[in-house]
Short mmCIF file of C-alpha atoms and ligand atoms in Angstrom, two decimals:
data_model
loop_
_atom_site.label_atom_id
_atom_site.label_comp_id
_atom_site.label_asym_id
_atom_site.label_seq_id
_atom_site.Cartn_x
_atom_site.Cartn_y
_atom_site.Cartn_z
CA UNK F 246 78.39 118.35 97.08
CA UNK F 247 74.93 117.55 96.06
CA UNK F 248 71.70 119.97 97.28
CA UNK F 249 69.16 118.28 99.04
CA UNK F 250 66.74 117.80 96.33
CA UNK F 251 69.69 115.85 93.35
CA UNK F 252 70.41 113.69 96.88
CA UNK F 253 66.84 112.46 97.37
CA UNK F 254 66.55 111.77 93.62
CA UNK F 255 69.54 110.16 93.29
CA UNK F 256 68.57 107.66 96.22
CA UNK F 257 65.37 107.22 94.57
CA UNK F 258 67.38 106.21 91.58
CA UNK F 259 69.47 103.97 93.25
CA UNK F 260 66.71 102.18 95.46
CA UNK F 261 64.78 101.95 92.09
CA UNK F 262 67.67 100.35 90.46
CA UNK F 263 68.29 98.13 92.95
CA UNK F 264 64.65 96.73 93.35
CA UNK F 265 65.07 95.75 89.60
CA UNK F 266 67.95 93.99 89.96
CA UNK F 267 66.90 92.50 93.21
CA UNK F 268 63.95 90.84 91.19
CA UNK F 269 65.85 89.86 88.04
CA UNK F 270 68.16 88.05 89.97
CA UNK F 271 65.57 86.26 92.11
CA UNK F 272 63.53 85.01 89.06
CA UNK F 273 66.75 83.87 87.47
CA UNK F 274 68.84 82.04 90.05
CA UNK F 275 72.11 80.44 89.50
CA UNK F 276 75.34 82.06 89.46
CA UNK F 277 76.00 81.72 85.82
CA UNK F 278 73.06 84.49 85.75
CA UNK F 279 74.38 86.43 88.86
CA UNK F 280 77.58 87.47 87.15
CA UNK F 281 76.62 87.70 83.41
CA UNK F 282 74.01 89.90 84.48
CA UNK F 283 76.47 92.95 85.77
CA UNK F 284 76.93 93.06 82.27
CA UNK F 285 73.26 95.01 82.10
CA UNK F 286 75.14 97.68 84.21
CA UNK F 287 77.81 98.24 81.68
CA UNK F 288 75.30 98.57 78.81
CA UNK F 289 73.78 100.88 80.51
CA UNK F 290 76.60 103.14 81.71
CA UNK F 291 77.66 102.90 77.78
CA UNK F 292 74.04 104.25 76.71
CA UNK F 293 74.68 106.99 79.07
CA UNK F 294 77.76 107.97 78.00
CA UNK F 295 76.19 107.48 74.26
CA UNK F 296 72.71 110.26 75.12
CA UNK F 297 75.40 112.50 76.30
CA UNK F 298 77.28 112.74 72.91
CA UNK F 299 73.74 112.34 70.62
CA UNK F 300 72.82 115.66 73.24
CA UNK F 301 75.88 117.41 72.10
CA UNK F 302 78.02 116.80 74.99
CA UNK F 303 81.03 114.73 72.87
CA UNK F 304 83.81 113.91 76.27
CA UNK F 305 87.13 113.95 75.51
CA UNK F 306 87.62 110.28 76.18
CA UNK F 307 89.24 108.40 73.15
CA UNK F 308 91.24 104.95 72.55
CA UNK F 309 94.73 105.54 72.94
CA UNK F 310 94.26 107.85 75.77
CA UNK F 311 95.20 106.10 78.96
CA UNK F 312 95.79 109.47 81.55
CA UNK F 313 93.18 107.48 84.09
CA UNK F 314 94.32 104.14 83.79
CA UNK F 315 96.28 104.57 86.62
CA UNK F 316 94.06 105.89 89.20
CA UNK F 317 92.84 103.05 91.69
CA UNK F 318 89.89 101.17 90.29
CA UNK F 319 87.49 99.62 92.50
CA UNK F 320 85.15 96.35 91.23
CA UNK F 321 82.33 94.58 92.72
CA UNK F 322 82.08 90.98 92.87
CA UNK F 323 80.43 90.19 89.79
CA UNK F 324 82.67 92.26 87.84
CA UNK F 325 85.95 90.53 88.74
CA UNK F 326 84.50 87.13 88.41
CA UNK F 327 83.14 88.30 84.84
CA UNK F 328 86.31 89.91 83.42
CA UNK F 329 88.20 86.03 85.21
CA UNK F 330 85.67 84.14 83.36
CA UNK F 331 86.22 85.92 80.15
CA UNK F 332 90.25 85.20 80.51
CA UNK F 333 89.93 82.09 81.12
CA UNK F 334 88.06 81.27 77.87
CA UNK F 335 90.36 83.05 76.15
CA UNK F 336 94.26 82.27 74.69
CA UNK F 337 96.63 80.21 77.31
CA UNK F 338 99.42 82.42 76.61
CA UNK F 339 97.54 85.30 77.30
CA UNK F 340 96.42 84.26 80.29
CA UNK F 341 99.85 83.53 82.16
CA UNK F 342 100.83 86.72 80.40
CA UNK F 343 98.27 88.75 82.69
CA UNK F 344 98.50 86.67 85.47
CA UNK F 345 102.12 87.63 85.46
CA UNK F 346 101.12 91.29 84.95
CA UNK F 347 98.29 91.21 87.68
CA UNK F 348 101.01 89.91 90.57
CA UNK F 349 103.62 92.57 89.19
CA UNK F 350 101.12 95.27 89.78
CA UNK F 351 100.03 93.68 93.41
CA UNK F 352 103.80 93.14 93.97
CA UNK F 353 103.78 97.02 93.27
CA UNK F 354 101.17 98.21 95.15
CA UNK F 355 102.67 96.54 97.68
CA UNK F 356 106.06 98.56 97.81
CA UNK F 357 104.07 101.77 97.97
CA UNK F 358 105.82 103.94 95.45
CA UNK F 359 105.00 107.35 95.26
CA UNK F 360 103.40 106.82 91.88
CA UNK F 361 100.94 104.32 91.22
CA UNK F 362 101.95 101.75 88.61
CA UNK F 363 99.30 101.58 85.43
CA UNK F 364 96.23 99.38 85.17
CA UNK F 365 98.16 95.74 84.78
CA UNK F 366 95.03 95.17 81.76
CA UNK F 367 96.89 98.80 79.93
CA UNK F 368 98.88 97.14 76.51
CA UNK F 369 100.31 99.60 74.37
CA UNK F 370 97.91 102.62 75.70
CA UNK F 371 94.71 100.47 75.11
CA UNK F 372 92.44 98.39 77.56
CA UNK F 373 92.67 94.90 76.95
CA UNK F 374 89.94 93.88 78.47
CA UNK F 375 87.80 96.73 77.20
CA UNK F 376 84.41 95.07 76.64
CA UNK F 377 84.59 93.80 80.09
CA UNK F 378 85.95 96.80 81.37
CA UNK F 379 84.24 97.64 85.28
CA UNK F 380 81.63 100.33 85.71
CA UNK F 381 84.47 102.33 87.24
CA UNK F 382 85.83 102.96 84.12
CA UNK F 383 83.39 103.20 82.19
CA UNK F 384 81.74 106.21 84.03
CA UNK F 385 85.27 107.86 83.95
CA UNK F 386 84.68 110.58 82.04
CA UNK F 387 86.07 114.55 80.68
CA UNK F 388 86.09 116.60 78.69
CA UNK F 389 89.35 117.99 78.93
CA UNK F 390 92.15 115.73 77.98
CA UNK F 391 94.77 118.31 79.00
CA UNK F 392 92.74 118.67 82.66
CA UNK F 393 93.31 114.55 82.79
CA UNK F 394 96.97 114.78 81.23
CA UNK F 395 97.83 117.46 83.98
CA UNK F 396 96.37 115.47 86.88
CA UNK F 397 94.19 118.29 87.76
CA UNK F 398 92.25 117.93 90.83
CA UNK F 399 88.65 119.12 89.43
CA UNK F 400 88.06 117.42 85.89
CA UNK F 401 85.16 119.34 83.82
CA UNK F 402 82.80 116.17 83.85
CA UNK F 403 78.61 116.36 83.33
CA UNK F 404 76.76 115.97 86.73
CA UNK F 405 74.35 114.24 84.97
CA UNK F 406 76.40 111.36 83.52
CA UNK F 407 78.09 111.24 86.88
CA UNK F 408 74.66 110.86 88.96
CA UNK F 409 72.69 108.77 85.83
CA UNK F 410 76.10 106.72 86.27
CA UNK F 411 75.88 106.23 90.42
CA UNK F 412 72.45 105.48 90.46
CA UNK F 413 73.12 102.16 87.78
CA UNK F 414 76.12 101.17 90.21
CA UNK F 415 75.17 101.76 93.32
CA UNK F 416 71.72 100.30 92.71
CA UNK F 417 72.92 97.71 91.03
CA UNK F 418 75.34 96.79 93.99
CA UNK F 419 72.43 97.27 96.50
CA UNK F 420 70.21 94.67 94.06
CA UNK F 421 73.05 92.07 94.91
CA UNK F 422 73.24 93.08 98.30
CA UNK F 423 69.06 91.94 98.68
CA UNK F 424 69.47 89.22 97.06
CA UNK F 425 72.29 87.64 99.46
CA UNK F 426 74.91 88.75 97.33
CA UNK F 427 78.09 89.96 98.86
CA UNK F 428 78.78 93.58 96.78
CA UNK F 429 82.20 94.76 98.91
CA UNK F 430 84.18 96.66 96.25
CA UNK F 431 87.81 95.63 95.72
CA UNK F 432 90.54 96.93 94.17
CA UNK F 433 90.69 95.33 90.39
CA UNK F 434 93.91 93.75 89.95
CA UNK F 435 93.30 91.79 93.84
CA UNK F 436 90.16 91.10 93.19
CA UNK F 437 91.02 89.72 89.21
CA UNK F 438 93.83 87.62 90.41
CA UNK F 439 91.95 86.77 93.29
CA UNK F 440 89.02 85.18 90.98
CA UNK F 441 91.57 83.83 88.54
CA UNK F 442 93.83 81.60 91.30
CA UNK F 443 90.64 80.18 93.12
CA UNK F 444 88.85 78.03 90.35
CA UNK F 445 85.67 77.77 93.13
CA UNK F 446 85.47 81.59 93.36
CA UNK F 447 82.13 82.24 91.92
CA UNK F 448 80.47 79.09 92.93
CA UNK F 449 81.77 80.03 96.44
CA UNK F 450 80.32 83.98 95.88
CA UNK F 451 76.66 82.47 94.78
CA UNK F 452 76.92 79.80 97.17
CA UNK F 453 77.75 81.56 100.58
CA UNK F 454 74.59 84.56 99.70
CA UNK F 455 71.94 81.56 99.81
CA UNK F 456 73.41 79.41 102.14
S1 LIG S 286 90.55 98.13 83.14
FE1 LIG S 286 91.05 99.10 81.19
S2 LIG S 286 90.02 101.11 81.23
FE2 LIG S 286 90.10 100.33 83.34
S3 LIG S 286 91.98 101.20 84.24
FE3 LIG S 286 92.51 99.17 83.39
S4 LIG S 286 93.24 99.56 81.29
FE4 LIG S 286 92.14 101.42 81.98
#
């Protein structure tokens, strides 16, 4: 629970944010722009992450450690059309392969097991799509891996990462939201496959905000 004062700045932050993005995406129209531009957002979730270790606060988080990968992941818009678009440019073979993974996992999700099933992008303990990877997880952060391996309800994180974090998202989302752009979060492996079957998805996305 935030006090009063870390609320109003964060909104401040987010509404600042937001007006940014708002106005980039205005004086660059076209959806090619509209979804490479979430990209911006990752960098800078990354160069937060990267201040925290050059202040001395090094998180736990390392490749090969996966504990999170199967908590439920939620991506805007522009971040499942970006991670589809980067697929599709890639290998053929690779592409059926996660296609095949990404219905599995909604398959799944479906049943409602007691345990979630891992990300559908987790190979061998690694992200596969990690340089496309959404905000979501790239705010995750702790610095405890034995709090993440035990599932433990509180995980020692830095409030400032966390709020620096919100502030890029959720003003980033409210940017696209001024601009026309429908923001609703999804859950990742819907809304990948989603962009992945429907060839028109983006064009649809940019289309119906300036319609
Ligand atoms: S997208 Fe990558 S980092 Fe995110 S949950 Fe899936 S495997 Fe983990």
């Amino acid at each position: 629970m935030l006090h009063a004062d870390e609320a109003a700045a964060l909104q401040a932050s987010i509404e600042r944010v937001g007006a940014r993005v708002a106005a980039e995406l205005q004086a660059n129209p076209g959806v090619a722009y509209a979804v490479a531009f979430v990209g911006n957002l990752h960098r800078g979730i990354d160069q937060t992450m990267a201040q925290a270790a050059l202040r001395g606060e090094p998180v736990a988080c390392r490749a090969g450690c996966a504990s999170c990968c199967s908590l439920r992941v939620e991506v805007a818009p522009a971040e499942a059309l970006l991670i589809a678009q980067q697929l599709r440019s890639g290998p053929a073979d690779r592409l059926e392969q996660l296609l095949q993974a990404l219905r599995q996992q909604q398959f799944l999700l479906g049943q409602g097991g007691a345990v979630r099933p891992p990300c559908a992008f987790l190979q061998d303990a690694l992200c596969s799509i990690y340089p496309w990877r959404p905000a979501g997880c790239r705010k995750a952060h702790s610095f405890s891996a034995t709090a993440c391996q035990s599932a433990a309800a509180e995980l020692p994180q830095d409030l400032a990462i966390t709020l620096a974090a919100e502030a890029l998202q959720r003003g980033t989302a409210l940017g696209y939201r001024q601009h026309g752009l429908d923001g609703a979060v999804q859950e990742l492996s819907a809304a990948v496959l989603q962009a992945l079957e429907d060839d028109m998805a983006a064009s649809r996305w940019y289309a119906d905000a300036i319609d």
